[in-house]
Tab-separated table of C-alpha atoms and ligand atoms in Angstrom:
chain	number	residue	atom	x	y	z
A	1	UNK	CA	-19.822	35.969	-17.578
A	2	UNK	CA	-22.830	35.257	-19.932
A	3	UNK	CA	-25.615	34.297	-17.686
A	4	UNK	CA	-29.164	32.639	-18.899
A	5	UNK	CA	-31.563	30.751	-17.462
A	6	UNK	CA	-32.463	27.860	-20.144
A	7	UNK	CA	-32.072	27.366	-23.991
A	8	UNK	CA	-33.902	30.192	-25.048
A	9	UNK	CA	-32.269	32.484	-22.663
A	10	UNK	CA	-29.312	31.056	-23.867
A	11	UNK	CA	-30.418	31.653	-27.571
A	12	UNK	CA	-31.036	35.071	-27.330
A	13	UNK	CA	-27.722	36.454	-25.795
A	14	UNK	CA	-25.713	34.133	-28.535
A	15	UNK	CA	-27.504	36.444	-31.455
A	16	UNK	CA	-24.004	38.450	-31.255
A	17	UNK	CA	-20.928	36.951	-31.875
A	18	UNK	CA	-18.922	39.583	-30.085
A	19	UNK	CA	-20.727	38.527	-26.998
A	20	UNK	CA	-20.299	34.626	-27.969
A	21	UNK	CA	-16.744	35.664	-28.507
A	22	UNK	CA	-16.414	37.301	-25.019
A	23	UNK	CA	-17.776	34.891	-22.789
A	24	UNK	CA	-16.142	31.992	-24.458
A	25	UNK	CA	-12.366	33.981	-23.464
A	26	UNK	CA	-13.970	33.832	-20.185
A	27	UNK	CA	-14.821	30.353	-20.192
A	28	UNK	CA	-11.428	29.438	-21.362
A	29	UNK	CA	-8.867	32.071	-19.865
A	30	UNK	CA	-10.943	33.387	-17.002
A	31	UNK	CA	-9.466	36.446	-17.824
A	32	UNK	CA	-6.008	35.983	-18.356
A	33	UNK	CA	-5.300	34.960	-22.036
A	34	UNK	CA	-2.693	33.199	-23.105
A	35	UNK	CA	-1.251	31.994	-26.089
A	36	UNK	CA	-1.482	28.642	-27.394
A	37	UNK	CA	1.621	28.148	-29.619
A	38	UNK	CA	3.732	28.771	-26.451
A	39	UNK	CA	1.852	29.382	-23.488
A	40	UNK	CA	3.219	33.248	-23.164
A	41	UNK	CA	1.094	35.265	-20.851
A	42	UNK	CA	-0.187	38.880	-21.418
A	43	UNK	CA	-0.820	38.664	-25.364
A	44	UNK	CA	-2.105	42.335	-26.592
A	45	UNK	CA	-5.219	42.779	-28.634
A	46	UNK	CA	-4.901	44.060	-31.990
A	47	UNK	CA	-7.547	46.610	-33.590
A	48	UNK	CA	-9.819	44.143	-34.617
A	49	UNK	CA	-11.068	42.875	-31.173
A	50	UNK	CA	-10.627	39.777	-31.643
A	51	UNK	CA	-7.000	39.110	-32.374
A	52	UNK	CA	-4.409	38.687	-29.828
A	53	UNK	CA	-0.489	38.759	-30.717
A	54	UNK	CA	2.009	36.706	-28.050
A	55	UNK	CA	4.429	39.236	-26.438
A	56	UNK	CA	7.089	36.099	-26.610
A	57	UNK	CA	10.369	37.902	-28.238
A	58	UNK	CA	10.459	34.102	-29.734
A	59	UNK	CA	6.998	33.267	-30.610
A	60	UNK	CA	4.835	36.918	-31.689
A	61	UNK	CA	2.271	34.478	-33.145
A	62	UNK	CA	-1.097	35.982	-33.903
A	63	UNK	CA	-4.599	33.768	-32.301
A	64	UNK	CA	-7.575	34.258	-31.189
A	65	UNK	CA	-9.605	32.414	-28.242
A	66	UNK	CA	-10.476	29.605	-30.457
A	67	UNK	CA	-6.824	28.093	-31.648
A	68	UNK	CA	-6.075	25.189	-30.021
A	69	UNK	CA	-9.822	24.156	-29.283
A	70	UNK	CA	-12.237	21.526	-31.648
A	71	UNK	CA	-13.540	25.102	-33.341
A	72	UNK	CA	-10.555	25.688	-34.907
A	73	UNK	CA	-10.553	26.231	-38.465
A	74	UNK	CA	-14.151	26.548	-39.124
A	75	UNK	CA	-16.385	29.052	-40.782
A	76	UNK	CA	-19.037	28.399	-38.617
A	77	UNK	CA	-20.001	31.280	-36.480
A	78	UNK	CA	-19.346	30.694	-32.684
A	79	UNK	CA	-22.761	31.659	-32.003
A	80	UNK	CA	-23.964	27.889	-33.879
A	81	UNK	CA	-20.714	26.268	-32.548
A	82	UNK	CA	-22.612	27.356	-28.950
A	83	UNK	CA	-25.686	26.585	-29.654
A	84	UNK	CA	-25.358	23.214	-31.052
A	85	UNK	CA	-22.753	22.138	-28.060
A	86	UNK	CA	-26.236	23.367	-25.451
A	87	UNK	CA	-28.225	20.933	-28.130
A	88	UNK	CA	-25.883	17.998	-28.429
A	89	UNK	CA	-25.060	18.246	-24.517
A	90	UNK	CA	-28.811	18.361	-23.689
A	91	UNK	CA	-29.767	15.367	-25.567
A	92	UNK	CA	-29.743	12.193	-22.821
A	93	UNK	CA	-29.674	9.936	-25.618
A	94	UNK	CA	-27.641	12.214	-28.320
A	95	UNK	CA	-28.798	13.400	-31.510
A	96	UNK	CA	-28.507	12.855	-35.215
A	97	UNK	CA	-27.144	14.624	-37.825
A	98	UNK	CA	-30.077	15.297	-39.564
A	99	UNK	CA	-32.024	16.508	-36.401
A	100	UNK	CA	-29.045	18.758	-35.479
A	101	UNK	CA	-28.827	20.281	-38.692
A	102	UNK	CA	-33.039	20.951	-38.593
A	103	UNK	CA	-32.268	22.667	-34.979
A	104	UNK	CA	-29.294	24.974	-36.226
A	105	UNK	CA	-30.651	25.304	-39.766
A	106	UNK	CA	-27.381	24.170	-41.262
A	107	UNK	CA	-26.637	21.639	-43.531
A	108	UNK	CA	-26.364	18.199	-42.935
A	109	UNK	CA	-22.861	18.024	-43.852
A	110	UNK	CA	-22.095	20.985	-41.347
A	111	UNK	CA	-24.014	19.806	-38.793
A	112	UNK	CA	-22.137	15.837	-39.147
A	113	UNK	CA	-18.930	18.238	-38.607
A	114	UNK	CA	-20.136	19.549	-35.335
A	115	UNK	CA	-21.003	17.141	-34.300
A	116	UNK	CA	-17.879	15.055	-34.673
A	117	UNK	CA	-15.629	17.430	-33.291
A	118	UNK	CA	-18.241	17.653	-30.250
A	119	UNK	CA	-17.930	14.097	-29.832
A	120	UNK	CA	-13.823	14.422	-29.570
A	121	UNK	CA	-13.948	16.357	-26.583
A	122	UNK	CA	-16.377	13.942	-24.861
A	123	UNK	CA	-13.374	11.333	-24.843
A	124	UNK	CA	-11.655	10.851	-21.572
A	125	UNK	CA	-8.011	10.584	-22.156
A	126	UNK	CA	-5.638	8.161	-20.013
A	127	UNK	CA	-8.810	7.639	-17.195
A	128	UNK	CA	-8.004	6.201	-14.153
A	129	UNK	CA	-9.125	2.976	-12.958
A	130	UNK	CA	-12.233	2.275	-11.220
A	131	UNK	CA	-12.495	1.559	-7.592
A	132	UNK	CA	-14.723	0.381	-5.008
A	133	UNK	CA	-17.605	-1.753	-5.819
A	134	UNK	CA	-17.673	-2.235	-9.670
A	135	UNK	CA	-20.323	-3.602	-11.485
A	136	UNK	CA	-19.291	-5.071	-14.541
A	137	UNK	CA	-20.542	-6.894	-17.788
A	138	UNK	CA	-20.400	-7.380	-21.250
A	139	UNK	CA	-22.636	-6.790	-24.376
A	140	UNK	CA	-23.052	-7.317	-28.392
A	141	UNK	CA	-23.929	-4.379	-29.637
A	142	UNK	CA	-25.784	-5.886	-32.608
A	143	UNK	CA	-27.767	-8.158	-30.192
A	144	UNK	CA	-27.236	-12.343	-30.518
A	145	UNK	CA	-27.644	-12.741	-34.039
A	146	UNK	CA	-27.806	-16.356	-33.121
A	147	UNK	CA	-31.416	-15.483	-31.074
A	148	UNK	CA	-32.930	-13.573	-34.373
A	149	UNK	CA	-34.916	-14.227	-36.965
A	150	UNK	CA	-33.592	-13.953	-39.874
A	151	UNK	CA	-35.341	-10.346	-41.407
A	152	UNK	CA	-33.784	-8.674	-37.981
A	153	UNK	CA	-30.654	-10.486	-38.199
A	154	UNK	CA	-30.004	-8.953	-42.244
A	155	UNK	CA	-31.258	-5.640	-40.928
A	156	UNK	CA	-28.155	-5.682	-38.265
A	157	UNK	CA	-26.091	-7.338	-40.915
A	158	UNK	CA	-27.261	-3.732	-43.202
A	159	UNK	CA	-26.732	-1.838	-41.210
A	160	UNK	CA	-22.797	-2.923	-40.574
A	161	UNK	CA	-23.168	-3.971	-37.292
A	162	UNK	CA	-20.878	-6.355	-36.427
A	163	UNK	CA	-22.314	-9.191	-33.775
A	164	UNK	CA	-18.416	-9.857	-32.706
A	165	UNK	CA	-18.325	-6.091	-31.351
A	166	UNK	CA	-18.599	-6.612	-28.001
A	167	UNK	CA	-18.122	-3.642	-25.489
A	168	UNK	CA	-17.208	-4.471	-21.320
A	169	UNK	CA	-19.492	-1.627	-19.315
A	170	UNK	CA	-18.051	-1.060	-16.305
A	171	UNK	CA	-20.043	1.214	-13.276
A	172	UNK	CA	-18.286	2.076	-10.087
A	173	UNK	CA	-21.439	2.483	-7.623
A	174	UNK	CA	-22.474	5.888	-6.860
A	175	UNK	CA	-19.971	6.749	-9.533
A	176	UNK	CA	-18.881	7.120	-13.047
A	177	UNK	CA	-19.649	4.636	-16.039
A	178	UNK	CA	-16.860	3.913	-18.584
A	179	UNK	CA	-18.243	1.129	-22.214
A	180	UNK	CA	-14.596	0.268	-23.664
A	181	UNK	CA	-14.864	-2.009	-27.289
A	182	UNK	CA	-13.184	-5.332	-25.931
A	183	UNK	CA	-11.726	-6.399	-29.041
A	184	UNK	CA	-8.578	-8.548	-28.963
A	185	UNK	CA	-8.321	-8.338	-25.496
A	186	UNK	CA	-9.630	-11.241	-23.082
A	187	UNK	CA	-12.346	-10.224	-20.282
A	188	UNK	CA	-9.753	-10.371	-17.088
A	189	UNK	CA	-7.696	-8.045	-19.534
A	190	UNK	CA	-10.244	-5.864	-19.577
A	191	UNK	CA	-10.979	-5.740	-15.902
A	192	UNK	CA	-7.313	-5.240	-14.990
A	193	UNK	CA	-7.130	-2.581	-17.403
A	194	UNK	CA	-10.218	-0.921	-15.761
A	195	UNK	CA	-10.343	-1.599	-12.555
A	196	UNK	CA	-8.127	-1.371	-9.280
A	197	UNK	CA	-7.070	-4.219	-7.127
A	198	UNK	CA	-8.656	-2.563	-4.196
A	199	UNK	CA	-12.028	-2.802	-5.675
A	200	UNK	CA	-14.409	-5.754	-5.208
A	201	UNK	CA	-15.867	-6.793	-9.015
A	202	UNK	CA	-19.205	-7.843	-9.683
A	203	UNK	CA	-19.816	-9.804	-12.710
A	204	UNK	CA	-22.349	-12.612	-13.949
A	205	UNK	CA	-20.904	-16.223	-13.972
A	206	UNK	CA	-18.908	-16.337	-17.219
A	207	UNK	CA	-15.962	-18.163	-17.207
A	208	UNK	CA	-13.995	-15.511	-18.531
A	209	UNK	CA	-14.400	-14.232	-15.179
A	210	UNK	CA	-13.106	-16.976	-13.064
A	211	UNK	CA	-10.067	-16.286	-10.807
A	212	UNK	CA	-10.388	-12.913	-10.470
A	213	UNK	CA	-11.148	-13.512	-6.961
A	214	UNK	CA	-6.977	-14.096	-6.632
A	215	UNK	CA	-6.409	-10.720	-8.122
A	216	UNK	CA	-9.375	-8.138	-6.522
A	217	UNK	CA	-10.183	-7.386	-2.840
A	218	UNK	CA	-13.273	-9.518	-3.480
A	219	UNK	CA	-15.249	-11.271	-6.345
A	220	UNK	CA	-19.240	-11.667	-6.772
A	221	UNK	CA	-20.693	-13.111	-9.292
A	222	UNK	CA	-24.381	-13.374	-10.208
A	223	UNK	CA	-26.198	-15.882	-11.276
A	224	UNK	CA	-28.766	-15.025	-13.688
A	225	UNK	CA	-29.417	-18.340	-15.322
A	226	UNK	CA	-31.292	-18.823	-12.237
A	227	UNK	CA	-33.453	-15.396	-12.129
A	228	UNK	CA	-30.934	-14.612	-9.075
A	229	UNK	CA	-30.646	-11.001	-10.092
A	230	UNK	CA	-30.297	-9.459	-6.281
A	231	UNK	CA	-28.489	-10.927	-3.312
A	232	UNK	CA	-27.101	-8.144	-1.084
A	233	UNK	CA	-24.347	-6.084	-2.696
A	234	UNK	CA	-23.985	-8.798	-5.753
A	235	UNK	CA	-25.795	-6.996	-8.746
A	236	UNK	CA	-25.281	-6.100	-11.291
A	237	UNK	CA	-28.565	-3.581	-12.119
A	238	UNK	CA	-26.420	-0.398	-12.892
A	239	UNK	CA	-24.275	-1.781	-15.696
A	240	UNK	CA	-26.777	-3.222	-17.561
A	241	UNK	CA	-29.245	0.195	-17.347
A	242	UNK	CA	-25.928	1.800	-18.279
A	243	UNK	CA	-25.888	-0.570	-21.293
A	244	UNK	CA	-29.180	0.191	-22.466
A	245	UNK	CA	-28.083	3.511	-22.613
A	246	UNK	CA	-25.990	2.499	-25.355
A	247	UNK	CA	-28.566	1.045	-27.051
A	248	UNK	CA	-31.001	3.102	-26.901
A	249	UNK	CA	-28.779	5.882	-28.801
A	250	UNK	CA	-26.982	3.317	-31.362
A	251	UNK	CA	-30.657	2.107	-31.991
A	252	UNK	CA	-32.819	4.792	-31.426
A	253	UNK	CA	-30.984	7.648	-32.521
A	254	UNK	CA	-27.174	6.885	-34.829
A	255	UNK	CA	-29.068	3.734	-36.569
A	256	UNK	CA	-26.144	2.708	-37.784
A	257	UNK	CA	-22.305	2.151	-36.127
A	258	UNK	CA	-19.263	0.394	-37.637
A	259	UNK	CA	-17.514	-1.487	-35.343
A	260	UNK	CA	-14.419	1.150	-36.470
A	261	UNK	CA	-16.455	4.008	-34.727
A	262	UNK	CA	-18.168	2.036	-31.757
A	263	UNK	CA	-15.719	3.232	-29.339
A	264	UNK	CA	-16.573	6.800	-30.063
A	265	UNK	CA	-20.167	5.827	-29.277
A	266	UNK	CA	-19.183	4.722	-26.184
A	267	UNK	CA	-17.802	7.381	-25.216
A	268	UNK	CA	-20.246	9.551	-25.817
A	269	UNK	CA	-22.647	7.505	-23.854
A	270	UNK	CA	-20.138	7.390	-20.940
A	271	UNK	CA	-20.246	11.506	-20.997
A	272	UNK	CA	-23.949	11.582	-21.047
A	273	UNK	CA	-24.097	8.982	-18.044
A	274	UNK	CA	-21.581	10.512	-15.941
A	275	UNK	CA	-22.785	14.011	-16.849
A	276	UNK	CA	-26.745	13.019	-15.777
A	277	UNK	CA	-26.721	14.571	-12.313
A	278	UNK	CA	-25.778	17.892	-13.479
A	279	UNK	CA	-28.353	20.706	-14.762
A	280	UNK	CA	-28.069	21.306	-18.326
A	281	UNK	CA	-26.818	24.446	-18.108
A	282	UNK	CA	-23.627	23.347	-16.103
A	283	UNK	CA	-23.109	20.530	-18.230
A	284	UNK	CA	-23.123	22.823	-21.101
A	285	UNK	CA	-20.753	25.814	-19.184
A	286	UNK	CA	-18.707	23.089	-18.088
A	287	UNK	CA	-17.985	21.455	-21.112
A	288	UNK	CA	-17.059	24.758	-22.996
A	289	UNK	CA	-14.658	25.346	-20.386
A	290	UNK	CA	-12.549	22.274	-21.860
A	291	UNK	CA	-12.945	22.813	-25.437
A	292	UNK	CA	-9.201	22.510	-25.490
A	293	UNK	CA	-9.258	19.118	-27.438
A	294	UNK	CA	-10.265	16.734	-25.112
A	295	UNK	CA	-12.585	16.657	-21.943
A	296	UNK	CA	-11.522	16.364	-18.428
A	297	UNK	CA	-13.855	14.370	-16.468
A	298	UNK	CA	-12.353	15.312	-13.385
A	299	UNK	CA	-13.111	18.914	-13.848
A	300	UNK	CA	-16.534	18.206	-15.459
A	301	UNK	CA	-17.984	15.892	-12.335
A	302	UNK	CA	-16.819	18.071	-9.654
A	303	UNK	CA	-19.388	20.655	-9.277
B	401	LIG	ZN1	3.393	32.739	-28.072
């Protein structure tokens, strides 16, 4: 297993790609290989090291430990692939193409690549709903246009942010963070969608809200037109510190997001919250043990 302290640690083992190679068939197979056009067990190696063939009378496919994962079909070197998933992990509030490519000493191009194909695997496929006590809320990513002046409101309108993109955060508390784009859907949509009917919801008094009381083991709403932001369990503090997490990267760091690729931004944010607890180190281990397409959550909180 490729041990190392911290990012330069890290740096110097990954100057060979035989070792990159090794410990990332150790991350994935944990020693048994497999291959991924059928799942036959035992592959041999061929000559070159790196090869495996499928004993499968039925398959005999050649891979090698990164088919089926998002570094497929690149000419980038595992060695960057690694160090720019330690980089883009790392980053609380993620990191731009242009600063990626200046840490890797890629291009730009290259490093918007990695990036994206990062970003896939911080998706969380089919996740289940929340439960407990959930915090819940809504935001416009481009702020109010309606409360702007009218230089800040054309920057937004520039930069292709869309006022109508709203996102619903959602926080269970103590526990994970999920920022879904609401889009068609109406806000009780959204909660049902999100959130079991064991859980008591917390939300601020919009109407869209109203009656979920009926559905959910409980209902509390704050007011906040009042400056009542605290009254026992009923606030709603996490979601909206979640939320600035959102902004702070679609702000600070990505400048610019079509409503078309908001979700993905989300998502990302939703990783780096639900990630925050861990070291970077296991949050960069763990997520190269699911560079299989998409991330598991389940296997990346437990630790
Ligand atoms: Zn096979």
């Amino acid at each position: 297993m490729l041990e190392f302290k911290n990012y330069k640690e890290l740096m110097s083992k990954l100057s060979d790609e035989k070792v990159c190679r090794e410990a990332m068939e150790q991350w994935r197979w944990d020693g048994e290989p497999f291959c991924p056009h059928c799942n036959g067990t035992k592959p041999y190696k061929l000559k070159d090291g790196k090869t495996y063939r499928c004993r499968e009378k039925t398959c005999r496919k050649d891979f090698t430990v990164t088919v089926g994962t998002v570094f497929e079909n690149s000419k980038i070197p595992l060695s960057t692939w690694m160090a720019a998933m330690f980089v883009i992990t790392a980053h609380k509030k993620g990191i731009s193409s242009l600063q990626l490519a200046r840490d890797l000493g890629c291009t730009q191009k290259t490093a918007w690549f990695i990036l994206h194909r990062i970003r896939y695997i911080m998706d969380e496929p089919n996740p289940e709903p929340l439960d407990n006590i959930v915090e819940l809320d809504e935001t416009y990513t481009g702020g109010k246009f309606a409360n702007m002046n009218r230089a800040r409101r054309k920057k937004y309108q520039d930069l292709g942010i869309d006022n109508k993109t709203a996102v619903m955060g959602f926080v269970e508390r103590e526990g994970k963070g999920r920022l879904t784009v609401i889009g068609d859907n109406t806000f009780k949509d959204m909660v049902r969608k999100n959130v079991k009917k064991e859980a008591i919801v917390i939300t601020d008094q919009h109407t869209g809200y109203k009656g979920l009381d009926a559905e959910y083991a409980a209902h509390l709403s704050v007011n906040h037109s009042v400056m009542q932001f605290r009254d026992g369990i009923a606030y709603t503090n996490s979601v909206e510190g979640f939320f600035s997490c959102l902004k702070r990267s679609i702000i600070g760091i990505y400048h610019q997001v079509s409503a078309k690729h908001l979700q993905q931004y989300c998502n990302e944010t939703s990783y780096r919250y639900n990630t925050r607890k861990i070291t970077d180190k296991d949050r960069f281990t763990q997520t190269m043990c699911n560079v299989e397409g998409r991330l598991k959550y389940k296997n990346l909180i437990k630790s």
